[in-house]
């Protein structure tokens, strides 16, 4: 027994001394908030049995309850601007990451709060929805919701824009460059907010809504597409020419030898990889990244 005890003591004596951990403490993942656009159900007719959203990899579909995913700008970088993002996907699905959440984080780096919209999809099999009706209603409601809750996020309600990719670009044009159809549902006080964006960003937009029918009242526009895009090069150029002719501030980037859906970081062309930088430049030049001054602020530095 004495022999065992001595061995035990020797073993204890050579145990390593605890060393404080050298790794930095783990960072908590960002807390993202999902917001139902219509808590009591979206307007319109959908008599199908309830069914959950379906998501795989980078996409989501079967949107029955339109919602926003909020990406607030960090407090120390928040400049008061906001953008509502409409992902594309041919109105059959939503390219949720590459045309939604990644764009939101890129805008956050500019100090801009972002809200990614899950809108109802008109081209799914058996869908009772329409693009011009239900999906555009979702887009307008999203803009109205952000304005109604602007103070909660440190947002200037006069600096709320929209960004859309492909089919989402069609929604941008429908609500920014075309009149709102008469008789659309008014369900609460949020629906009485303005649904006209302060600026618009169209990324390889589809043809719906172009040529626009309310171009004189359109907000400033940033348009980007590939010159060889079979679906969306022509609508991009056509909308730009309408805006230019009407005297609306607009900037167009058509990238040579490029097709559709280059998104963010999804091209081997240097120029396309930098298109978000051109957007940052445009937002800065337009004053959208600077807090607006009231008349009482004019004497301040």
GROMACS .gro file of C-alpha atoms in nm:
model
  301
    1UNK     CA    1   0.000   0.000   0.000
    2UNK     CA    2   0.287   0.240   0.083
    3UNK     CA    3   0.438   0.169  -0.256
    4UNK     CA    4   0.111   0.261  -0.435
    5UNK     CA    5   0.081   0.580  -0.232
    6UNK     CA    6   0.435   0.688  -0.327
    7UNK     CA    7   0.362   0.630  -0.698
    8UNK     CA    8   0.040   0.832  -0.666
    9UNK     CA    9   0.229   1.119  -0.508
   10UNK     CA   10   0.491   1.114  -0.783
   11UNK     CA   11   0.216   1.122  -1.048
   12UNK     CA   12   0.051   1.420  -0.883
   13UNK     CA   13   0.382   1.599  -0.866
   14UNK     CA   14   0.435   1.596  -1.242
   15UNK     CA   15   0.086   1.709  -1.341
   16UNK     CA   16   0.108   2.023  -1.560
   17UNK     CA   17   0.016   2.355  -1.406
   18UNK     CA   18  -0.302   2.507  -1.552
   19UNK     CA   19  -0.218   2.786  -1.802
   20UNK     CA   20  -0.471   3.057  -1.885
   21UNK     CA   21  -0.633   3.008  -2.226
   22UNK     CA   22  -0.459   3.199  -2.504
   23UNK     CA   23  -0.754   3.199  -2.743
   24UNK     CA   24  -0.986   3.501  -2.745
   25UNK     CA   25  -1.331   3.441  -2.599
   26UNK     CA   26  -1.594   3.321  -2.849
   27UNK     CA   27  -1.805   3.588  -3.012
   28UNK     CA   28  -2.181   3.555  -2.990
   29UNK     CA   29  -2.346   3.526  -3.333
   30UNK     CA   30  -2.555   3.826  -3.435
   31UNK     CA   31  -2.913   3.818  -3.315
   32UNK     CA   32  -3.134   3.864  -3.620
   33UNK     CA   33  -3.502   3.947  -3.585
   34UNK     CA   34  -3.775   3.814  -3.815
   35UNK     CA   35  -4.069   4.051  -3.851
   36UNK     CA   36  -4.411   3.946  -3.977
   37UNK     CA   37  -4.538   4.211  -4.216
   38UNK     CA   38  -4.902   4.139  -4.140
   39UNK     CA   39  -4.942   3.988  -3.790
   40UNK     CA   40  -5.305   3.900  -3.866
   41UNK     CA   41  -5.230   3.750  -4.206
   42UNK     CA   42  -5.148   3.899  -4.544
   43UNK     CA   43  -5.436   4.040  -4.750
   44UNK     CA   44  -5.544   3.846  -5.057
   45UNK     CA   45  -5.699   3.510  -5.128
   46UNK     CA   46  -5.512   3.190  -5.046
   47UNK     CA   47  -5.745   2.902  -4.964
   48UNK     CA   48  -5.471   2.639  -4.961
   49UNK     CA   49  -5.407   2.450  -4.635
   50UNK     CA   50  -5.130   2.603  -4.420
   51UNK     CA   51  -4.782   2.489  -4.516
   52UNK     CA   52  -4.435   2.569  -4.386
   53UNK     CA   53  -4.163   2.749  -4.580
   54UNK     CA   54  -3.917   2.526  -4.763
   55UNK     CA   55  -3.548   2.615  -4.757
   56UNK     CA   56  -3.240   2.443  -4.903
   57UNK     CA   57  -2.884   2.569  -4.916
   58UNK     CA   58  -2.911   2.923  -5.053
   59UNK     CA   59  -3.284   2.942  -5.138
   60UNK     CA   60  -3.628   2.948  -4.978
   61UNK     CA   61  -3.979   2.917  -5.120
   62UNK     CA   62  -4.344   2.857  -5.025
   63UNK     CA   63  -4.376   3.197  -4.860
   64UNK     CA   64  -4.723   3.215  -4.703
   65UNK     CA   65  -4.648   3.480  -4.438
   66UNK     CA   66  -4.438   3.764  -4.583
   67UNK     CA   67  -4.168   3.878  -4.342
   68UNK     CA   68  -3.857   4.091  -4.301
   69UNK     CA   69  -3.524   3.984  -4.157
   70UNK     CA   70  -3.362   4.286  -3.991
   71UNK     CA   71  -2.990   4.360  -4.018
   72UNK     CA   72  -2.947   4.681  -3.815
   73UNK     CA   73  -2.628   4.876  -3.867
   74UNK     CA   74  -2.396   4.874  -3.566
   75UNK     CA   75  -2.463   5.165  -3.339
   76UNK     CA   76  -2.114   5.312  -3.381
   77UNK     CA   77  -2.139   5.300  -3.763
   78UNK     CA   78  -2.509   5.371  -3.815
   79UNK     CA   79  -2.551   5.667  -4.050
   80UNK     CA   80  -2.932   5.657  -4.050
   81UNK     CA   81  -2.985   5.520  -4.402
   82UNK     CA   82  -3.176   5.198  -4.464
   83UNK     CA   83  -3.237   4.964  -4.757
   84UNK     CA   84  -3.509   4.702  -4.804
   85UNK     CA   85  -3.372   4.414  -5.015
   86UNK     CA   86  -3.581   4.204  -5.254
   87UNK     CA   87  -3.396   3.882  -5.352
   88UNK     CA   88  -3.450   3.736  -5.697
   89UNK     CA   89  -3.541   3.386  -5.811
   90UNK     CA   90  -3.786   3.424  -6.099
   91UNK     CA   91  -4.081   3.453  -5.856
   92UNK     CA   92  -4.043   3.075  -5.809
   93UNK     CA   93  -3.808   3.090  -5.510
   94UNK     CA   94  -3.591   3.343  -5.330
   95UNK     CA   95  -3.213   3.339  -5.366
   96UNK     CA   96  -3.200   3.412  -4.996
   97UNK     CA   97  -2.828   3.423  -4.917
   98UNK     CA   98  -2.651   3.541  -5.233
   99UNK     CA   99  -2.914   3.804  -5.318
  100UNK     CA  100  -3.037   3.876  -4.967
  101UNK     CA  101  -2.840   3.826  -4.649
  102UNK     CA  102  -2.498   3.877  -4.811
  103UNK     CA  103  -2.617   4.206  -4.961
  104UNK     CA  104  -2.745   4.307  -4.617
  105UNK     CA  105  -2.408   4.252  -4.451
  106UNK     CA  106  -2.236   4.445  -4.732
  107UNK     CA  107  -2.470   4.738  -4.666
  108UNK     CA  108  -2.403   4.712  -4.293
  109UNK     CA  109  -2.035   4.772  -4.366
  110UNK     CA  110  -2.141   5.102  -4.523
  111UNK     CA  111  -2.326   5.197  -4.204
  112UNK     CA  112  -2.664   5.122  -4.364
  113UNK     CA  113  -2.934   4.920  -4.192
  114UNK     CA  114  -3.083   4.649  -4.414
  115UNK     CA  115  -3.404   4.447  -4.416
  116UNK     CA  116  -3.438   4.139  -4.638
  117UNK     CA  117  -3.790   4.064  -4.760
  118UNK     CA  118  -3.954   3.726  -4.800
  119UNK     CA  119  -4.232   3.805  -5.046
  120UNK     CA  120  -4.506   3.587  -5.189
  121UNK     CA  121  -4.409   3.398  -5.505
  122UNK     CA  122  -4.637   3.413  -5.806
  123UNK     CA  123  -4.466   3.153  -6.028
  124UNK     CA  124  -4.465   2.855  -5.791
  125UNK     CA  125  -4.688   2.569  -5.906
  126UNK     CA  126  -5.041   2.626  -5.779
  127UNK     CA  127  -4.965   2.976  -5.650
  128UNK     CA  128  -5.269   3.205  -5.616
  129UNK     CA  129  -5.047   3.515  -5.603
  130UNK     CA  130  -4.955   3.776  -5.862
  131UNK     CA  131  -4.637   3.980  -5.900
  132UNK     CA  132  -4.807   4.314  -5.962
  133UNK     CA  133  -5.058   4.252  -5.682
  134UNK     CA  134  -4.940   4.038  -5.392
  135UNK     CA  135  -4.561   4.052  -5.432
  136UNK     CA  136  -4.567   4.427  -5.495
  137UNK     CA  137  -4.799   4.466  -5.194
  138UNK     CA  138  -4.537   4.287  -4.983
  139UNK     CA  139  -4.264   4.516  -5.116
  140UNK     CA  140  -4.463   4.830  -5.037
  141UNK     CA  141  -4.564   4.701  -4.697
  142UNK     CA  142  -4.198   4.631  -4.614
  143UNK     CA  143  -4.101   4.988  -4.697
  144UNK     CA  144  -4.391   5.122  -4.494
  145UNK     CA  145  -4.299   4.901  -4.198
  146UNK     CA  146  -3.941   5.029  -4.195
  147UNK     CA  147  -4.059   5.390  -4.202
  148UNK     CA  148  -4.311   5.323  -3.924
  149UNK     CA  149  -4.037   5.174  -3.705
  150UNK     CA  150  -3.752   5.401  -3.813
  151UNK     CA  151  -3.689   5.540  -3.464
  152UNK     CA  152  -3.640   5.186  -3.328
  153UNK     CA  153  -3.335   5.140  -3.552
  154UNK     CA  154  -3.194   5.494  -3.565
  155UNK     CA  155  -3.315   5.531  -3.925
  156UNK     CA  156  -3.399   5.856  -4.102
  157UNK     CA  157  -3.740   5.788  -4.266
  158UNK     CA  158  -3.637   6.025  -4.547
  159UNK     CA  159  -3.341   5.799  -4.639
  160UNK     CA  160  -3.503   5.461  -4.697
  161UNK     CA  161  -3.424   5.295  -5.028
  162UNK     CA  162  -3.487   4.963  -5.199
  163UNK     CA  163  -3.257   4.713  -5.369
  164UNK     CA  164  -3.366   4.425  -5.589
  165UNK     CA  165  -3.192   4.147  -5.778
  166UNK     CA  166  -3.343   4.013  -6.103
  167UNK     CA  167  -3.709   3.936  -6.015
  168UNK     CA  168  -3.657   4.147  -5.705
  169UNK     CA  169  -3.544   4.427  -5.937
  170UNK     CA  170  -3.885   4.403  -6.101
  171UNK     CA  171  -4.043   4.474  -5.763
  172UNK     CA  172  -3.814   4.776  -5.725
  173UNK     CA  173  -3.934   4.918  -6.055
  174UNK     CA  174  -4.298   4.837  -5.983
  175UNK     CA  175  -4.298   5.037  -5.659
  176UNK     CA  176  -4.040   5.306  -5.745
  177UNK     CA  177  -4.110   5.387  -6.110
  178UNK     CA  178  -4.477   5.296  -6.147
  179UNK     CA  179  -4.795   5.416  -5.973
  180UNK     CA  180  -4.949   5.213  -5.692
  181UNK     CA  181  -5.270   5.051  -5.816
  182UNK     CA  182  -5.587   5.204  -5.676
  183UNK     CA  183  -5.788   5.013  -5.422
  184UNK     CA  184  -5.505   4.815  -5.262
  185UNK     CA  185  -5.587   4.697  -4.906
  186UNK     CA  186  -5.538   4.931  -4.609
  187UNK     CA  187  -5.525   4.714  -4.298
  188UNK     CA  188  -5.375   4.941  -4.031
  189UNK     CA  189  -5.178   5.260  -3.961
  190UNK     CA  190  -4.862   5.115  -4.121
  191UNK     CA  191  -5.042   5.098  -4.455
  192UNK     CA  192  -5.084   5.475  -4.440
  193UNK     CA  193  -4.708   5.533  -4.445
  194UNK     CA  194  -4.544   5.626  -4.776
  195UNK     CA  195  -4.435   5.331  -4.989
  196UNK     CA  196  -4.231   5.546  -5.228
  197UNK     CA  197  -3.858   5.478  -5.184
  198UNK     CA  198  -3.610   5.763  -5.150
  199UNK     CA  199  -3.362   5.586  -5.380
  200UNK     CA  200  -3.355   5.265  -5.580
  201UNK     CA  201  -3.087   5.006  -5.659
  202UNK     CA  202  -3.159   4.762  -5.941
  203UNK     CA  203  -2.920   4.470  -5.991
  204UNK     CA  204  -2.977   4.296  -6.329
  205UNK     CA  205  -3.351   4.378  -6.307
  206UNK     CA  206  -3.608   4.181  -6.505
  207UNK     CA  207  -3.843   4.343  -6.758
  208UNK     CA  208  -4.160   4.368  -6.551
  209UNK     CA  209  -4.249   4.731  -6.480
  210UNK     CA  210  -4.033   4.859  -6.769
  211UNK     CA  211  -4.106   5.088  -6.948
  212UNK     CA  212  -4.216   5.266  -6.635
  213UNK     CA  213  -4.544   5.456  -6.613
  214UNK     CA  214  -4.455   5.715  -6.346
  215UNK     CA  215  -4.097   5.793  -6.441
  216UNK     CA  216  -4.114   6.166  -6.362
  217UNK     CA  217  -4.174   6.086  -5.994
  218UNK     CA  218  -3.908   5.813  -5.977
  219UNK     CA  219  -3.634   5.841  -5.713
  220UNK     CA  220  -3.262   5.847  -5.797
  221UNK     CA  221  -3.146   5.514  -5.938
  222UNK     CA  222  -2.834   5.296  -5.946
  223UNK     CA  223  -2.854   5.021  -6.209
  224UNK     CA  224  -2.603   4.742  -6.270
  225UNK     CA  225  -2.614   4.451  -6.515
  226UNK     CA  226  -2.408   4.241  -6.752
  227UNK     CA  227  -2.393   4.345  -7.118
  228UNK     CA  228  -2.456   3.985  -7.229
  229UNK     CA  229  -2.743   3.914  -6.991
  230UNK     CA  230  -3.013   3.762  -7.218
  231UNK     CA  231  -3.303   3.861  -6.993
  232UNK     CA  232  -3.199   4.176  -6.817
  233UNK     CA  233  -2.945   4.379  -7.014
  234UNK     CA  234  -3.212   4.542  -7.232
  235UNK     CA  235  -3.448   4.634  -6.942
  236UNK     CA  236  -3.157   4.789  -6.754
  237UNK     CA  237  -3.062   5.011  -7.047
  238UNK     CA  238  -3.426   5.096  -7.122
  239UNK     CA  239  -3.499   5.206  -6.766
  240UNK     CA  240  -3.182   5.412  -6.750
  241UNK     CA  241  -3.275   5.590  -7.075
  242UNK     CA  242  -3.624   5.662  -6.942
  243UNK     CA  243  -3.482   5.808  -6.622
  244UNK     CA  244  -3.218   6.009  -6.806
  245UNK     CA  245  -3.468   6.154  -7.051
  246UNK     CA  246  -3.703   6.248  -6.766
  247UNK     CA  247  -3.422   6.429  -6.584
  248UNK     CA  248  -3.412   6.181  -6.294
  249UNK     CA  249  -3.067   6.124  -6.144
  250UNK     CA  250  -2.946   5.781  -6.255
  251UNK     CA  251  -2.623   5.585  -6.286
  252UNK     CA  252  -2.581   5.277  -6.505
  253UNK     CA  253  -2.301   5.018  -6.502
  254UNK     CA  254  -2.309   4.761  -6.784
  255UNK     CA  255  -2.023   4.516  -6.741
  256UNK     CA  256  -1.860   4.385  -7.058
  257UNK     CA  257  -1.881   4.017  -7.153
  258UNK     CA  258  -2.093   3.936  -6.846
  259UNK     CA  259  -2.420   3.751  -6.807
  260UNK     CA  260  -2.684   3.715  -6.539
  261UNK     CA  261  -2.670   3.670  -6.161
  262UNK     CA  262  -2.316   3.767  -6.071
  263UNK     CA  263  -2.438   3.874  -5.725
  264UNK     CA  264  -2.159   3.952  -5.474
  265UNK     CA  265  -1.821   3.777  -5.510
  266UNK     CA  266  -1.955   3.544  -5.781
  267UNK     CA  267  -1.750   3.640  -6.084
  268UNK     CA  268  -1.394   3.603  -6.210
  269UNK     CA  269  -1.406   3.955  -6.355
  270UNK     CA  270  -1.236   4.220  -6.143
  271UNK     CA  271  -1.477   4.495  -6.248
  272UNK     CA  272  -1.781   4.297  -6.135
  273UNK     CA  273  -1.624   4.205  -5.803
  274UNK     CA  274  -1.607   4.577  -5.732
  275UNK     CA  275  -1.963   4.673  -5.823
  276UNK     CA  276  -2.059   4.711  -5.451
  277UNK     CA  277  -1.779   4.970  -5.427
  278UNK     CA  278  -1.942   5.166  -5.710
  279UNK     CA  279  -2.270   5.147  -5.517
  280UNK     CA  280  -2.095   5.281  -5.207
  281UNK     CA  281  -1.954   5.567  -5.416
  282UNK     CA  282  -2.298   5.646  -5.559
  283UNK     CA  283  -2.464   5.643  -5.217
  284UNK     CA  284  -2.193   5.870  -5.080
  285UNK     CA  285  -2.208   6.111  -5.375
  286UNK     CA  286  -2.586   6.134  -5.337
  287UNK     CA  287  -2.560   6.220  -4.969
  288UNK     CA  288  -2.749   5.907  -4.863
  289UNK     CA  289  -2.475   5.808  -4.618
  290UNK     CA  290  -2.479   6.144  -4.437
  291UNK     CA  291  -2.741   6.245  -4.180
  292UNK     CA  292  -2.967   6.515  -4.316
  293UNK     CA  293  -2.950   6.852  -4.150
  294UNK     CA  294  -3.260   7.048  -4.061
  295UNK     CA  295  -3.276   7.424  -4.103
  296UNK     CA  296  -3.170   7.464  -3.740
  297UNK     CA  297  -2.849   7.271  -3.809
  298UNK     CA  298  -2.723   7.495  -4.089
  299UNK     CA  299  -2.479   7.686  -3.869
  300UNK     CA  300  -2.323   7.373  -3.722
  301UNK     CA  301  -1.989   7.246  -3.855
   0.00000   0.00000   0.00000
